[in-house]
């Protein structure tokens, strides 16, 4: 199947710093990528939908100025957690769908990034 | 509101069969996904159903009834490695994925 690479897999940072997480589709083009957050023992929560060449669409309750999303190419989306605080510590996962499969194609997930803010 | 219900936890024996149910109430329907997630890892795709009926893929099968808002994931010949959480997700009318909380499946020898 198609591969989505997410980096870094683990990151520890100090409170107040910013962290960037990359999500790349390695062998397909993705017009749309999705960013999720998962707290321990809870399901995935969609944070935002990243659209290539345009602004991301954020879910209710997600601060767009805190979670900056950039989707500059058909194979790369980045999520930047700005001025991170301990409550931002979570597992962040990206997913992407092959642009050629439409809205109902299989979603491919990155490996996830575990962020710990001290 | 939109809602997806699935059992929180299930236990089954190695070699047996287990059925994980999922009921949903969403604004529109464009398909239902099942994903498997091992602890600390990203989910992996298992199945996608958009038409009523049973889809079989090896040891795993998924069933959908749109009129009842109901799906199940059937796992046969259970193996210890099947111990994981199983997530049901529905694509609504806006093509947004609505996720269930997941069912933690525990396999015992």
Coordinates of N, CA and C in Angstrom, one line a residue, chain B:
Chain B
X1 N -27.0 15.2 17.0 CA -25.6 15.2 16.8 C -25.1 13.9 16.2
X2 N -23.9 13.8 15.9 CA -23.3 12.6 15.3 C -22.8 11.7 16.4
X3 N -23.0 10.4 16.2 CA -22.6 9.5 17.3 C -22.3 8.1 16.7
X4 N -21.2 7.6 17.2 CA -20.8 6.2 16.8 C -20.6 5.4 18.1
X5 N -21.2 4.3 18.2 CA -21.1 3.5 19.4 C -20.5 2.1 19.1
X6 N -19.5 1.7 19.9 CA -19.0 0.4 19.8 C -18.5 0.0 21.3
X7 N -18.5 -1.3 21.6 CA -18.2 -1.7 22.9 C -16.7 -1.2 23.3
X8 N -16.6 -0.9 24.6 CA -15.3 -0.4 25.0 C -14.2 -1.5 25.0
X9 N -14.6 -2.7 25.4 CA -13.6 -3.7 25.5 C -14.2 -5.1 25.3
X10 N -13.5 -6.0 24.7 CA -14.0 -7.4 24.5 C -12.8 -8.3 24.7
X11 N -13.2 -9.5 25.2 CA -12.1 -10.5 25.4 C -12.5 -11.8 24.7
X12 N -11.5 -12.4 24.0 CA -11.8 -13.6 23.3 C -10.6 -14.5 23.4
X13 N -10.8 -15.8 23.0 CA -9.7 -16.8 23.1 C -9.0 -17.0 21.8
X14 N -7.7 -17.3 21.9 CA -6.9 -17.6 20.7 C -7.6 -18.7 19.9
X15 N -7.7 -18.5 18.6 CA -8.3 -19.5 17.7 C -9.8 -19.4 17.5
X16 N -10.4 -18.6 18.3 CA -11.9 -18.4 18.3 C -12.3 -17.3 17.3
X17 N -13.5 -17.0 17.3 CA -14.1 -15.9 16.4 C -14.7 -14.9 17.3
X18 N -14.5 -13.6 16.9 CA -15.1 -12.5 17.7 C -15.8 -11.5 16.7
X19 N -16.9 -11.0 17.1 CA -17.6 -10.0 16.3 C -17.6 -8.7 17.1
X20 N -17.2 -7.6 16.5 CA -17.2 -6.3 17.1 C -18.2 -5.4 16.4
X21 N -19.2 -5.0 17.1 CA -20.3 -4.2 16.5 C -20.1 -2.7 16.6
X22 N -20.7 -2.0 15.6 CA -20.6 -0.6 15.6 C -22.0 -0.1 15.1
X23 N -22.6 0.8 15.8 CA -23.8 1.5 15.4 C -23.5 3.0 15.2
X24 N -24.2 3.6 14.3 CA -23.8 5.0 14.0 C -25.1 5.8 13.7
X25 N -25.0 7.1 14.0 CA -26.0 8.1 13.7 C -25.2 9.3 13.2
X26 N -25.3 9.5 11.9 CA -24.5 10.6 11.3 C -25.3 11.4 10.4
X27 N -24.8 12.6 10.1 CA -25.5 13.4 9.1 C -25.0 13.0 7.7
X28 N -25.7 12.1 7.1 CA -25.3 11.6 5.8 C -24.3 10.4 6.0
X29 N -24.1 9.7 4.9 CA -23.3 8.5 5.0 C -22.6 8.3 3.6
X30 N -21.3 8.2 3.7 CA -20.5 8.0 2.5 C -19.5 6.8 2.7
X31 N -19.8 6.0 3.6 CA -19.0 4.8 3.8 C -18.5 4.6 5.2
X32 N -18.2 3.4 5.6 CA -17.7 3.1 6.9 C -16.4 2.4 6.9
X33 N -15.5 2.8 7.7 CA -14.1 2.2 7.8 C -13.9 1.5 9.1
X34 N -13.1 0.4 9.0 CA -12.6 -0.2 10.2 C -11.1 -0.1 10.2
X35 N -10.5 0.3 11.3 CA -9.1 0.4 11.4 C -8.6 -0.4 12.7
X36 N -7.4 -0.9 12.6 CA -6.8 -1.6 13.7 C -5.7 -0.7 14.3
X37 N -5.6 -0.6 15.6 CA -4.6 0.2 16.2 C -3.9 -0.5 17.4
X38 N -2.6 -0.8 17.2 CA -1.9 -1.3 18.4 C -1.4 -0.2 19.2
X39 N -1.3 -0.5 20.5 CA -0.9 0.6 21.5 C 0.3 1.4 21.0
X40 N 0.2 2.7 21.0 CA 1.3 3.5 20.7 C 1.7 3.6 19.2
X41 N 0.8 3.0 18.4 CA 1.1 3.1 16.9 C -0.1 3.7 16.2
X42 N 0.1 4.1 15.0 CA -0.9 4.7 14.2 C -1.9 3.6 13.7
X43 N -3.1 4.0 13.4 CA -4.1 3.0 12.9 C -3.7 2.5 11.6
X44 N -4.1 1.3 11.3 CA -3.9 0.7 10.0 C -5.3 0.3 9.4
X45 N -5.4 0.5 8.1 CA -6.7 0.3 7.4 C -7.0 -1.2 7.4
X46 N -8.3 -1.6 7.7 CA -8.7 -2.9 7.6 C -9.8 -3.1 6.5
X47 N -10.8 -2.2 6.5 CA -11.9 -2.4 5.5 C -12.6 -1.1 5.3
X48 N -13.3 -1.1 4.1 CA -14.2 0.0 3.8 C -15.5 -0.5 3.2
X49 N -16.6 -0.2 3.8 CA -17.9 -0.6 3.2 C -18.8 0.6 2.9
X50 N -19.4 0.6 1.7 CA -20.3 1.7 1.4 C -21.6 1.1 0.9
X51 N -21.6 -0.2 0.5 CA -22.9 -0.9 0.1 C -23.2 -1.9 1.2
X52 N -24.5 -2.3 1.3 CA -24.9 -3.3 2.3 C -24.3 -4.6 1.9
X53 N -24.0 -5.4 3.0 CA -23.5 -6.7 2.7 C -22.2 -7.0 3.4
X54 N -21.6 -8.1 3.1 CA -20.4 -8.6 3.8 C -19.2 -8.5 2.9
X55 N -18.2 -8.0 3.4 CA -16.9 -7.9 2.6 C -15.9 -8.8 3.3
X56 N -15.4 -9.8 2.6 CA -14.4 -10.7 3.3 C -13.0 -10.5 2.8
X57 N -12.1 -10.4 3.8 CA -10.7 -10.2 3.4 C -9.8 -11.0 4.3
X58 N -9.6 -12.3 3.9 CA -8.8 -13.2 4.8 C -9.5 -13.5 6.0
X59 N -8.8 -13.4 7.2 CA -9.4 -13.7 8.4 C -10.4 -12.6 8.9
X60 N -10.4 -11.5 8.3 CA -11.3 -10.4 8.7 C -12.4 -10.2 7.7
X61 N -13.6 -10.0 8.2 CA -14.8 -9.6 7.4 C -15.5 -8.4 8.0
X62 N -16.1 -7.6 7.1 CA -16.9 -6.5 7.6 C -18.2 -6.5 7.0
X63 N -19.2 -6.2 7.8 CA -20.6 -6.2 7.3 C -21.2 -4.8 7.5
X64 N -22.1 -4.4 6.6 CA -22.8 -3.1 6.7 C -24.3 -3.3 6.4
X65 N -25.1 -2.6 7.3 CA -26.5 -2.4 7.0 C -26.8 -0.9 7.1
X66 N -27.0 -0.3 6.0 CA -27.2 1.2 6.1 C -28.5 1.5 6.7
X67 N -29.6 0.7 6.4 CA -30.9 1.0 6.9 C -30.9 0.9 8.5
X68 N -30.1 0.0 9.0 CA -30.0 -0.1 10.5 C -28.9 0.7 11.1
X69 N -28.1 1.4 10.3 CA -27.0 2.2 10.9 C -26.1 1.3 11.7
X70 N -25.7 0.1 11.1 CA -25.0 -0.9 11.8 C -23.9 -1.6 11.0
X71 N -22.8 -1.9 11.6 CA -21.7 -2.6 11.0 C -21.1 -3.5 12.0
X72 N -20.5 -4.6 11.5 CA -19.7 -5.4 12.4 C -18.4 -5.8 11.8
X73 N -17.4 -6.0 12.6 CA -16.1 -6.5 12.1 C -16.0 -7.9 12.7
X74 N -15.8 -8.9 11.9 CA -15.7 -10.3 12.3 C -14.2 -10.8 12.1
X75 N -13.6 -11.2 13.2 CA -12.3 -11.7 13.2 C -12.3 -13.2 13.4
X76 N -11.7 -14.0 12.5 CA -11.7 -15.5 12.7 C -10.3 -15.9 13.0
X77 N -10.3 -17.2 13.6 CA -9.0 -17.8 13.9 C -8.1 -16.8 14.6
X78 N -8.6 -16.3 15.7 CA -7.9 -15.2 16.4 C -6.4 -15.6 16.8
X79 N -5.5 -14.6 16.6 CA -4.2 -14.8 17.0 C -3.8 -13.8 18.1
X80 N -2.8 -14.1 18.8 CA -2.4 -13.2 19.9 C -2.1 -11.8 19.4
X81 N -1.6 -11.7 18.1 CA -1.2 -10.4 17.6 C -2.5 -9.5 17.2
X82 N -3.6 -10.2 17.3 CA -4.9 -9.4 17.0 C -5.3 -8.6 18.2
X83 N -4.6 -8.7 19.3 CA -4.9 -7.9 20.5 C -4.6 -6.5 20.1
X84 N -5.6 -5.6 20.1 CA -5.4 -4.2 19.6 C -6.8 -3.5 19.8
X85 N -6.8 -2.2 19.5 CA -8.0 -1.5 19.5 C -8.5 -1.5 18.1
X86 N -9.9 -1.6 17.9 CA -10.5 -1.6 16.6 C -11.4 -0.4 16.5
X87 N -11.1 0.5 15.6 CA -11.8 1.7 15.4 C -12.8 1.7 14.3
X88 N -14.0 2.1 14.5 CA -15.1 2.2 13.5 C -15.1 3.7 13.2
X89 N -15.2 4.0 11.9 CA -15.3 5.4 11.5 C -16.2 5.6 10.3
X90 N -17.0 6.6 10.3 CA -18.0 6.9 9.3 C -17.7 8.1 8.5
X91 N -17.8 8.1 7.2 CA -17.6 9.3 6.4 C -19.0 9.9 6.2
X92 N -19.1 11.2 6.7 CA -20.4 11.8 6.7 C -20.7 12.5 5.4
X93 N -21.8 13.3 5.3 CA -22.2 13.9 4.1 C -21.2 14.9 3.6
X94 N -20.4 15.5 4.5 CA -19.3 16.4 4.2 C -18.0 15.8 4.0
X95 N -18.0 14.4 3.9 CA -16.8 13.6 3.8 C -15.8 13.8 4.9
X96 N -16.4 14.1 6.1 CA -15.6 14.2 7.3 C -15.7 12.8 8.0
X97 N -14.5 12.3 8.5 CA -14.5 11.0 9.2 C -14.9 11.2 10.6
X98 N -16.0 10.5 11.0 CA -16.4 10.6 12.4 C -16.0 9.3 13.1
X99 N -15.2 9.4 14.1 CA -14.5 8.2 14.7 C -15.3 7.7 15.9
X100 N -15.4 6.4 16.1 CA -15.8 5.8 17.3 C -14.7 5.8 18.3
X101 N -15.0 5.5 19.6 CA -13.9 5.6 20.6 C -13.0 4.3 20.6
X102 N -13.4 3.3 19.8 CA -12.6 2.1 19.7 C -13.0 1.0 20.6
X103 N -12.7 -0.2 20.2 CA -13.0 -1.4 21.0 C -11.6 -2.0 21.3
X104 N -11.3 -2.1 22.6 CA -10.0 -2.8 22.9 C -10.3 -4.3 23.0
X105 N -9.6 -5.1 22.1 CA -9.8 -6.5 22.0 C -8.6 -7.2 22.7
X106 N -9.0 -8.0 23.7 CA -7.9 -8.7 24.5 C -8.0 -10.2 24.1
X107 N -7.0 -10.8 23.6 CA -6.9 -12.2 23.2 C -6.2 -13.0 24.3
X108 N -6.9 -14.0 24.8 CA -6.3 -14.9 25.8 C -5.9 -16.2 25.2
X109 N -4.8 -16.8 25.7 CA -4.3 -18.1 25.2 C -5.3 -19.2 25.4

